[in-house]
PDB file of C-alpha atoms in Angstrom:
ATOM      1  CA  MET A   1       9.389   0.085 -15.866  1.00 98.00           C
ATOM      2  CA  ILE A   2       7.572  -2.311 -13.529  1.00 98.00           C
ATOM      3  CA  THR A   3       7.615  -2.383  -9.753  1.00 98.00           C
ATOM      4  CA  LEU A   4       6.784  -5.402  -7.542  1.00 98.00           C
ATOM      5  CA  THR A   5       5.126  -5.365  -4.218  1.00 98.00           C
ATOM      6  CA  THR A   6       4.232  -8.830  -2.759  1.00 98.00           C
ATOM      7  CA  ASP A   7       3.995 -10.843   0.433  1.00 97.00           C
ATOM      8  CA  PHE A   8       5.790 -13.753  -1.172  1.00 97.00           C
ATOM      9  CA  GLY A   9       8.826 -13.622   0.969  1.00 95.00           C
ATOM     10  CA  LEU A  10      12.291 -14.579  -0.301  1.00 92.00           C
ATOM     11  CA  LYS A  11      12.504 -18.315   0.765  1.00 93.00           C
ATOM     12  CA  GLY A  12      10.725 -19.832  -2.182  1.00 93.00           C
ATOM     13  CA  PRO A  13      10.800 -19.590  -5.864  1.00 97.00           C
ATOM     14  CA  TYR A  14       7.844 -17.314  -6.210  1.00 97.00           C
ATOM     15  CA  VAL A  15       9.496 -13.953  -6.841  1.00 98.00           C
ATOM     16  CA  GLY A  16      11.838 -15.421  -9.395  1.00 97.00           C
ATOM     17  CA  GLU A  17       8.955 -17.215 -11.134  1.00 97.00           C
ATOM     18  CA  MET A  18       7.049 -14.015 -11.374  1.00 98.00           C
ATOM     19  CA  LYS A  19      10.110 -12.103 -12.717  1.00 98.00           C
ATOM     20  CA  GLY A  20      10.720 -14.878 -15.204  1.00 98.00           C
ATOM     21  CA  ALA A  21       7.105 -14.598 -16.515  1.00 97.00           C
ATOM     22  CA  ILE A  22       7.643 -10.888 -16.937  1.00 98.00           C
ATOM     23  CA  LEU A  23      10.999 -11.141 -18.739  1.00 98.00           C
ATOM     24  CA  ALA A  24       9.822 -13.929 -21.008  1.00 97.00           C
ATOM     25  CA  ILE A  25       7.297 -11.425 -22.411  1.00 97.00           C
ATOM     26  CA  ASN A  26       9.592  -8.175 -22.335  1.00 98.00           C
ATOM     27  CA  PRO A  27      13.224  -9.047 -21.791  1.00 98.00           C
ATOM     28  CA  GLU A  28      14.123  -5.415 -21.930  1.00 98.00           C
ATOM     29  CA  VAL A  29      11.760  -4.131 -19.135  1.00 98.00           C
ATOM     30  CA  GLU A  30      13.322  -2.780 -15.895  1.00 98.00           C
ATOM     31  CA  VAL A  31      11.822  -4.595 -12.916  1.00 98.00           C
ATOM     32  CA  ILE A  32      12.176  -2.942  -9.494  1.00 98.00           C
ATOM     33  CA  ASP A  33      11.493  -4.807  -6.280  1.00 98.00           C
ATOM     34  CA  ILE A  34       9.737  -2.417  -3.794  1.00 98.00           C
ATOM     35  CA  THR A  35       9.386  -5.369  -1.336  1.00 98.00           C
ATOM     36  CA  HIS A  36       8.380  -8.886  -0.982  1.00 98.00           C
ATOM     37  CA  SER A  37       8.134  -8.732   2.743  1.00 96.00           C
ATOM     38  CA  ILE A  38       4.691  -7.419   3.295  1.00 97.00           C
ATOM     39  CA  THR A  39       3.103  -9.198   6.251  1.00 96.00           C
ATOM     40  CA  ARG A  40       1.315 -12.172   4.891  1.00 95.00           C
ATOM     41  CA  HIS A  41      -2.227 -11.256   3.699  1.00 97.00           C
ATOM     42  CA  SER A  42      -2.010  -7.687   4.888  1.00 97.00           C
ATOM     43  CA  ILE A  43      -3.895  -5.650   2.318  1.00 98.00           C
ATOM     44  CA  ILE A  44      -3.678  -2.521   4.351  1.00 98.00           C
ATOM     45  CA  GLU A  45       0.153  -2.802   4.578  1.00 97.00           C
ATOM     46  CA  GLY A  46       0.441  -3.522   0.950  1.00 98.00           C
ATOM     47  CA  SER A  47      -1.693  -0.438   0.048  1.00 98.00           C
ATOM     48  CA  PHE A  48       0.506   1.797   2.206  1.00 98.00           C
ATOM     49  CA  VAL A  49       3.680   0.577   0.682  1.00 98.00           C
ATOM     50  CA  MET A  50       2.341   0.777  -2.892  1.00 98.00           C
ATOM     51  CA  GLU A  51       1.229   4.390  -2.125  1.00 98.00           C
ATOM     52  CA  GLN A  52       4.831   5.233  -1.187  1.00 96.00           C
ATOM     53  CA  ALA A  53       6.233   3.806  -4.365  1.00 96.00           C
ATOM     54  CA  VAL A  54       3.730   5.548  -6.567  1.00 97.00           C
ATOM     55  CA  LYS A  55       4.532   8.858  -5.135  1.00 96.00           C
ATOM     56  CA  TYR A  56       8.172   8.738  -6.363  1.00 96.00           C
ATOM     57  CA  PHE A  57       8.144   6.821  -9.599  1.00 98.00           C
ATOM     58  CA  PRO A  58       7.729   8.607 -13.065  1.00 97.00           C
ATOM     59  CA  ALA A  59       4.737   8.662 -15.276  1.00 97.00           C
ATOM     60  CA  ASP A  60       3.884   5.434 -17.105  1.00 97.00           C
ATOM     61  CA  THR A  61       5.461   3.114 -14.420  1.00 98.00           C
ATOM     62  CA  ILE A  62       3.530  -0.048 -13.943  1.00 98.00           C
ATOM     63  CA  HIS A  63       2.974  -1.111 -10.260  1.00 98.00           C
ATOM     64  CA  VAL A  64       2.196  -4.681  -9.733  1.00 98.00           C
ATOM     65  CA  GLY A  65       0.871  -5.483  -6.259  1.00 98.00           C
ATOM     66  CA  VAL A  66       0.101  -8.989  -5.238  1.00 98.00           C
ATOM     67  CA  ILE A  67      -1.276  -9.343  -1.631  1.00 98.00           C
ATOM     68  CA  ASP A  68      -4.002 -11.705  -2.678  1.00 96.00           C
ATOM     69  CA  PRO A  69      -5.565 -13.887   0.045  1.00 95.00           C
ATOM     70  CA  GLY A  70      -8.589 -14.281  -2.252  1.00 94.00           C
ATOM     71  CA  VAL A  71      -6.572 -15.746  -5.154  1.00 94.00           C
ATOM     72  CA  GLY A  72      -8.601 -18.227  -7.270  1.00 89.00           C
ATOM     73  CA  THR A  73     -11.983 -16.939  -5.915  1.00 93.00           C
ATOM     74  CA  ARG A  74     -14.384 -14.619  -7.553  1.00 92.00           C
ATOM     75  CA  ARG A  75     -12.340 -11.487  -6.731  1.00 95.00           C
ATOM     76  CA  ARG A  76     -11.436  -9.592  -9.752  1.00 97.00           C
ATOM     77  CA  ALA A  77      -7.965  -9.112 -11.225  1.00 98.00           C
ATOM     78  CA  ILE A  78      -7.762  -5.426 -12.337  1.00 98.00           C
ATOM     79  CA  ILE A  79      -5.857  -2.759 -14.202  1.00 98.00           C
ATOM     80  CA  ILE A  80      -6.189   0.880 -13.175  1.00 98.00           C
ATOM     81  CA  GLU A  81      -4.976   3.391 -15.715  1.00 98.00           C
ATOM     82  CA  GLY A  82      -3.822   6.880 -14.778  1.00 98.00           C
ATOM     83  CA  HIS A  83      -0.472   8.597 -15.374  1.00 98.00           C
ATOM     84  CA  GLN A  84       0.771   5.363 -13.824  1.00 98.00           C
ATOM     85  CA  PHE A  85      -0.740   1.852 -13.780  1.00 98.00           C
ATOM     86  CA  LEU A  86      -1.791  -0.372 -10.968  1.00 98.00           C
ATOM     87  CA  VAL A  87      -2.099  -4.086 -11.713  1.00 98.00           C
ATOM     88  CA  VAL A  88      -3.643  -5.629  -8.574  1.00 98.00           C
ATOM     89  CA  PRO A  89      -6.403  -7.860  -7.127  1.00 98.00           C
ATOM     90  CA  ASP A  90      -9.532  -6.005  -6.437  1.00 98.00           C
ATOM     91  CA  ASN A  91      -9.397  -6.447  -2.706  1.00 97.00           C
ATOM     92  CA  GLY A  92      -8.731  -2.866  -1.430  1.00 97.00           C
ATOM     93  CA  ILE A  93      -4.898  -2.786  -2.114  1.00 98.00           C
ATOM     94  CA  ALA A  94      -5.504   0.025  -4.675  1.00 98.00           C
ATOM     95  CA  THR A  95      -7.048   2.356  -1.986  1.00 98.00           C
ATOM     96  CA  LEU A  96      -3.994   4.492  -1.104  1.00 97.00           C
ATOM     97  CA  PRO A  97      -1.953   4.377  -4.288  1.00 98.00           C
ATOM     98  CA  LEU A  98      -5.130   5.569  -6.158  1.00 97.00           C
ATOM     99  CA  LYS A  99      -4.870   8.954  -4.610  1.00 95.00           C
ATOM    100  CA  TRP A 100      -1.577   9.712  -6.649  1.00 97.00           C
ATOM    101  CA  ILE A 101      -2.213   8.410 -10.161  1.00 97.00           C
ATOM    102  CA  ASP A 102      -5.062  10.605 -11.596  1.00 97.00           C
ATOM    103  CA  ALA A 103      -6.909   7.338 -12.384  1.00 98.00           C
ATOM    104  CA  LYS A 104      -9.173   7.709 -15.519  1.00 97.00           C
ATOM    105  CA  SER A 105     -10.238   4.117 -16.179  1.00 98.00           C
ATOM    106  CA  ALA A 106     -10.245   0.557 -14.780  1.00 98.00           C
ATOM    107  CA  TYR A 107     -10.383  -2.808 -16.484  1.00 98.00           C
ATOM    108  CA  GLU A 108     -11.101  -6.383 -15.322  1.00 98.00           C
ATOM    109  CA  ILE A 109      -8.609  -8.912 -16.617  1.00 98.00           C
ATOM    110  CA  ASP A 110     -10.372 -11.854 -18.300  1.00 96.00           C
ATOM    111  CA  LEU A 111      -8.455 -14.912 -17.424  1.00 96.00           C
ATOM    112  CA  GLN A 112      -9.510 -16.734 -20.716  1.00 95.00           C
ATOM    113  CA  LYS A 113      -8.207 -13.812 -22.712  1.00 95.00           C
ATOM    114  CA  MET A 114      -4.949 -13.770 -20.676  1.00 94.00           C
ATOM    115  CA  GLU A 115      -4.437 -17.521 -21.184  1.00 95.00           C
ATOM    116  CA  ALA A 116      -4.856 -17.036 -24.983  1.00 95.00           C
ATOM    117  CA  ILE A 117      -2.299 -14.046 -24.946  1.00 93.00           C
ATOM    118  CA  ILE A 118       0.366 -15.834 -22.920  1.00 93.00           C
ATOM    119  CA  GLY A 119      -0.230 -19.269 -24.454  1.00 94.00           C
ATOM    120  CA  ARG A 120      -0.413 -21.292 -21.226  1.00 93.00           C
ATOM    121  CA  LYS A 121      -2.935 -22.336 -18.581  1.00 95.00           C
ATOM    122  CA  ILE A 122      -3.300 -20.058 -15.580  1.00 95.00           C
ATOM    123  CA  SER A 123      -2.780 -21.547 -12.141  1.00 94.00           C
ATOM    124  CA  SER A 124      -5.637 -21.099  -9.660  1.00 94.00           C
ATOM    125  CA  THR A 125      -3.277 -20.259  -6.901  1.00 95.00           C
ATOM    126  CA  PHE A 126      -0.419 -18.200  -8.420  1.00 97.00           C
ATOM    127  CA  HIS A 127      -1.779 -15.153 -10.275  1.00 97.00           C
ATOM    128  CA  GLY A 128       1.247 -13.150  -9.595  1.00 97.00           C
ATOM    129  CA  ARG A 129       3.077 -15.295 -12.064  1.00 97.00           C
ATOM    130  CA  ASP A 130       0.339 -16.038 -14.429  1.00 97.00           C
ATOM    131  CA  VAL A 131      -1.914 -12.889 -14.434  1.00 98.00           C
ATOM    132  CA  PHE A 132      -0.450  -9.869 -12.737  1.00 98.00           C
ATOM    133  CA  GLY A 133       3.094 -10.156 -13.847  1.00 98.00           C
ATOM    134  CA  PRO A 134       2.304 -10.930 -17.459  1.00 98.00           C
ATOM    135  CA  ALA A 135      -0.273  -8.168 -17.604  1.00 98.00           C
ATOM    136  CA  GLY A 136       2.458  -5.672 -16.313  1.00 98.00           C
ATOM    137  CA  ALA A 137       4.874  -7.099 -18.974  1.00 98.00           C
ATOM    138  CA  LEU A 138       2.263  -6.684 -21.787  1.00 98.00           C
ATOM    139  CA  LEU A 139       1.434  -3.079 -20.669  1.00 98.00           C
ATOM    140  CA  SER A 140       5.228  -2.298 -20.798  1.00 98.00           C
ATOM    141  CA  LEU A 141       5.145  -3.373 -24.457  1.00 97.00           C
ATOM    142  CA  GLY A 142       2.289  -0.969 -25.279  1.00 97.00           C
ATOM    143  CA  TYR A 143      -0.745  -3.220 -24.920  1.00 96.00           C
ATOM    144  CA  GLU A 144      -3.853  -1.359 -24.245  1.00 96.00           C
ATOM    145  CA  PRO A 145      -5.676  -2.321 -21.001  1.00 96.00           C
ATOM    146  CA  SER A 146      -8.786  -3.017 -22.918  1.00 95.00           C
ATOM    147  CA  ARG A 147      -7.064  -6.001 -24.633  1.00 94.00           C
ATOM    148  CA  PHE A 148      -7.292  -7.915 -21.298  1.00 93.00           C
ATOM    149  CA  GLY A 149     -10.980  -7.514 -20.697  1.00 93.00           C
ATOM    150  CA  LYS A 150     -13.841  -5.163 -20.273  1.00 96.00           C
ATOM    151  CA  GLU A 151     -13.851  -1.688 -18.760  1.00 97.00           C
ATOM    152  CA  ILE A 152     -15.362  -1.429 -15.310  1.00 97.00           C
ATOM    153  CA  ASP A 153     -16.689   1.369 -13.151  1.00 97.00           C
ATOM    154  CA  LEU A 154     -13.776   3.006 -11.505  1.00 96.00           C
ATOM    155  CA  GLU A 155     -15.988   4.113  -8.570  1.00 95.00           C
ATOM    156  CA  LYS A 156     -16.747   0.434  -7.822  1.00 96.00           C
ATOM    157  CA  VAL A 157     -13.240  -0.629  -7.328  1.00 97.00           C
ATOM    158  CA  ILE A 158     -13.057  -1.928  -3.824  1.00 97.00           C
ATOM    159  CA  LYS A 159     -11.692   0.566  -1.228  1.00 97.00           C
ATOM    160  CA  LEU A 160     -10.581  -0.123   2.305  1.00 97.00           C
ATOM    161  CA  GLU A 161     -12.200   2.015   5.100  1.00 94.00           C
ATOM    162  CA  LEU A 162      -9.147   4.107   5.880  1.00 93.00           C
ATOM    163  CA  GLU A 163     -10.692   7.506   6.367  1.00 94.00           C
ATOM    164  CA  PRO A 164      -9.855   8.948   9.826  1.00 95.00           C
ATOM    165  CA  LYS A 165     -12.942   9.365  12.058  1.00 94.00           C
ATOM    166  CA  LYS A 166     -13.403  12.453  14.100  1.00 92.00           C
ATOM    167  CA  GLU A 167     -15.316  12.136  17.435  1.00 88.00           C
ATOM    168  CA  GLU A 168     -15.715  15.333  19.391  1.00 85.00           C
ATOM    169  CA  ASP A 169     -12.129  16.178  20.646  1.00 88.00           C
ATOM    170  CA  SER A 170     -10.444  12.922  19.431  1.00 94.00           C
ATOM    171  CA  TRP A 171      -9.771  10.840  16.399  1.00 96.00           C
ATOM    172  CA  ILE A 172     -10.284   7.196  15.811  1.00 97.00           C
ATOM    173  CA  LEU A 173      -7.422   6.131  13.674  1.00 97.00           C
ATOM    174  CA  SER A 174      -6.085   2.894  12.076  1.00 97.00           C
ATOM    175  CA  VAL A 175      -2.591   1.600  12.153  1.00 97.00           C
ATOM    176  CA  ILE A 176      -1.683   1.417   8.415  1.00 97.00           C
ATOM    177  CA  TYR A 177       1.984   0.381   8.841  1.00 97.00           C
ATOM    178  CA  ILE A 178       4.523  -0.697  11.314  1.00 97.00           C
ATOM    179  CA  ASP A 179       8.165  -0.454   9.988  1.00 96.00           C
ATOM    180  CA  ASP A 180      11.177  -2.520  11.081  1.00 95.00           C
ATOM    181  CA  PHE A 181      11.935  -0.056  13.804  1.00 96.00           C
ATOM    182  CA  GLY A 182       8.625  -0.568  15.442  1.00 97.00           C
ATOM    183  CA  ASN A 183       7.333   2.925  14.426  1.00 97.00           C
ATOM    184  CA  VAL A 184       3.576   3.012  14.300  1.00 98.00           C
ATOM    185  CA  ILE A 185       2.070   4.912  11.263  1.00 98.00           C
ATOM    186  CA  LEU A 186      -1.499   6.009  11.591  1.00 98.00           C
ATOM    187  CA  ASN A 187      -3.894   7.133   8.857  1.00 97.00           C
ATOM    188  CA  LEU A 188      -4.025  10.870   9.619  1.00 96.00           C
ATOM    189  CA  GLU A 189      -2.297  13.339   7.368  1.00 94.00           C
ATOM    190  CA  ASN A 190      -2.790  17.130   6.572  1.00 91.00           C
ATOM    191  CA  TYR A 191      -3.371  17.840  10.305  1.00 91.00           C
ATOM    192  CA  GLU A 192      -2.412  20.908  12.277  1.00 91.00           C
ATOM    193  CA  LYS A 193       0.764  20.031  14.253  1.00 93.00           C
ATOM    194  CA  PRO A 194      -0.009  19.680  17.926  1.00 95.00           C
ATOM    195  CA  LYS A 195       2.193  20.055  21.080  1.00 96.00           C
ATOM    196  CA  TYR A 196       1.255  16.531  22.331  1.00 97.00           C
ATOM    197  CA  VAL A 197      -0.520  13.484  21.067  1.00 97.00           C
ATOM    198  CA  GLU A 198      -2.446  11.343  23.592  1.00 97.00           C
ATOM    199  CA  VAL A 199      -2.735   7.635  22.732  1.00 97.00           C
ATOM    200  CA  LEU A 200      -3.525   4.735  25.019  1.00 95.00           C
ATOM    201  CA  GLY A 201      -3.182   6.779  28.148  1.00 92.00           C
ATOM    202  CA  ARG A 202       0.147   8.394  27.223  1.00 95.00           C
ATOM    203  CA  ARG A 203       0.783  12.062  26.482  1.00 96.00           C
ATOM    204  CA  ILE A 204       3.478  12.089  23.955  1.00 97.00           C
ATOM    205  CA  PRO A 205       5.360  15.176  22.766  1.00 97.00           C
ATOM    206  CA  TYR A 206       5.101  16.061  19.091  1.00 97.00           C
ATOM    207  CA  ILE A 207       8.667  16.579  17.868  1.00 94.00           C
ATOM    208  CA  GLU A 208      10.248  16.703  14.413  1.00 89.00           C
ATOM    209  CA  THR A 209      12.769  13.841  14.508  1.00 91.00           C
ATOM    210  CA  TYR A 210      13.800  10.914  16.744  1.00 92.00           C
ATOM    211  CA  GLY A 211      17.012  12.171  18.115  1.00 90.00           C
ATOM    212  CA  LYS A 212      15.405  15.131  19.884  1.00 93.00           C
ATOM    213  CA  VAL A 213      14.211  12.897  22.733  1.00 94.00           C
ATOM    214  CA  ASN A 214      16.314  10.554  24.873  1.00 96.00           C
ATOM    215  CA  ILE A 215      16.830   7.044  23.935  1.00 97.00           C
ATOM    216  CA  GLY A 216      13.924   4.936  25.018  1.00 96.00           C
ATOM    217  CA  GLU A 217      11.497   7.882  25.075  1.00 97.00           C
ATOM    218  CA  PHE A 218       8.247   8.197  23.092  1.00 97.00           C
ATOM    219  CA  LEU A 219       7.652  10.925  20.512  1.00 97.00           C
ATOM    220  CA  ALA A 220       5.092  11.641  17.905  1.00 97.00           C
ATOM    221  CA  LEU A 221       6.075  13.070  14.515  1.00 96.00           C
ATOM    222  CA  PRO A 222       5.059  13.603  10.847  1.00 91.00           C
ATOM    223  CA  GLY A 223       7.457  10.919   9.696  1.00 85.00           C
ATOM    224  CA  SER A 224       8.939  10.726   6.180  1.00 88.00           C
ATOM    225  CA  HIS A 225       5.505   9.903   4.693  1.00 89.00           C
ATOM    226  CA  ASP A 226       3.492  12.725   6.280  1.00 88.00           C
ATOM    227  CA  TYR A 227       1.190  10.426   8.153  1.00 96.00           C
ATOM    228  CA  LEU A 228       1.069  10.765  12.037  1.00 97.00           C
ATOM    229  CA  GLU A 229       3.542   8.477  13.560  1.00 97.00           C
ATOM    230  CA  ILE A 230       4.176   7.231  16.984  1.00 98.00           C
ATOM    231  CA  ALA A 231       7.812   6.178  17.854  1.00 97.00           C
ATOM    232  CA  ILE A 232      10.287   5.508  20.534  1.00 97.00           C
ATOM    233  CA  ASN A 233      13.928   6.694  20.071  1.00 96.00           C
ATOM    234  CA  GLN A 234      15.852   3.456  19.370  1.00 96.00           C
ATOM    235  CA  GLY A 235      12.922   1.292  20.672  1.00 97.00           C
ATOM    236  CA  SER A 236       9.662  -0.272  19.236  1.00 97.00           C
ATOM    237  CA  ALA A 237       6.541   1.759  19.968  1.00 97.00           C
ATOM    238  CA  ALA A 238       4.508  -1.071  18.391  1.00 97.00           C
ATOM    239  CA  ASP A 239       5.787  -3.522  20.987  1.00 97.00           C
ATOM    240  CA  VAL A 240       5.382  -1.174  23.948  1.00 97.00           C
ATOM    241  CA  LEU A 241       1.848  -0.127  22.921  1.00 97.00           C
ATOM    242  CA  GLY A 242       0.789  -3.624  21.817  1.00 97.00           C
ATOM    243  CA  LEU A 243      -0.326  -2.439  18.315  1.00 97.00           C
ATOM    244  CA  LYS A 244      -0.438  -4.159  14.984  1.00 96.00           C
ATOM    245  CA  VAL A 245      -1.570  -3.146  11.524  1.00 97.00           C
ATOM    246  CA  GLY A 246      -5.313  -2.862  11.153  1.00 95.00           C
ATOM    247  CA  ASP A 247      -5.850  -1.932  14.859  1.00 97.00           C
ATOM    248  CA  GLU A 248      -8.046   1.148  15.560  1.00 96.00           C
ATOM    249  CA  VAL A 249      -6.826   3.522  18.313  1.00 97.00           C
ATOM    250  CA  GLU A 250      -8.338   6.741  19.867  1.00 97.00           C
ATOM    251  CA  VAL A 251      -5.847   9.572  19.554  1.00 97.00           C
ATOM    252  CA  LYS A 252      -6.120  13.153  20.807  1.00 96.00           C
ATOM    253  CA  LEU A 253      -4.212  16.050  19.238  1.00 96.00           C
ATOM    254  CA  ILE A 254      -3.392  18.541  22.122  1.00 95.00           C
ATOM    255  CA  TYR A 255      -2.467  22.027  21.161  1.00 92.00           C
ATOM    256  CA  GLU A 256      -2.140  23.729  24.604  1.00 82.00           C
ATOM    257  CA  GLU A 257       0.489  23.250  27.281  1.00 72.00           C
ATOM    258  CA  GLY A 258      -0.679  21.798  30.559  1.00 61.00           C
TER     259      GLY A 258
END
């Protein structure tokens, strides 16, 4: 089973070409689209979305993620092996899904070896079709990752700076995702649930679900992904707060009334 997460969009032929390259190698493999609507070049957003997919797929699933603004440069194309596989550019997109796969090894894909295996030249601008998709397909046939290139130090795989930062009585958090409803997901999990969340001058009640406040009112909640989320019932918190993915924001968790 192969999942696909990209920023390709649906207008052009790119998703179809990548699927064709996969199915030409393994016509029997199941290919599942997670999304092709990641915001262009947003590695943080892609990492969050891949994390959510990895959490719910079975062992041996191959997750291909292609948000790759550095395509054709010296950035590495890699395979990370655990109880599931990540096939991604080495640009930080692996940061969040890595938490869930019990990774044991990583390999750099050698483009010359890949050309020899697939029997055609690799484009300098479309590694989704020519590198990552085919590598996923070959893994689904039982190829060992070492056939694609040398093993690399797993600890040296590039990670995004997504650890929440504690500063006295507040947190400095990053916006890691904004969904189609305008809900703002922040990089804080495993926290003690507060009574209020203070962000950008607003004291927002912490409540379990959207419908427990009036339409148009703010709330903070754990969300379905267990990260701290800021939302407006039937409105866009991102628009009102002026936030976008990658922004940092100071947040206070308030545990007392008053």
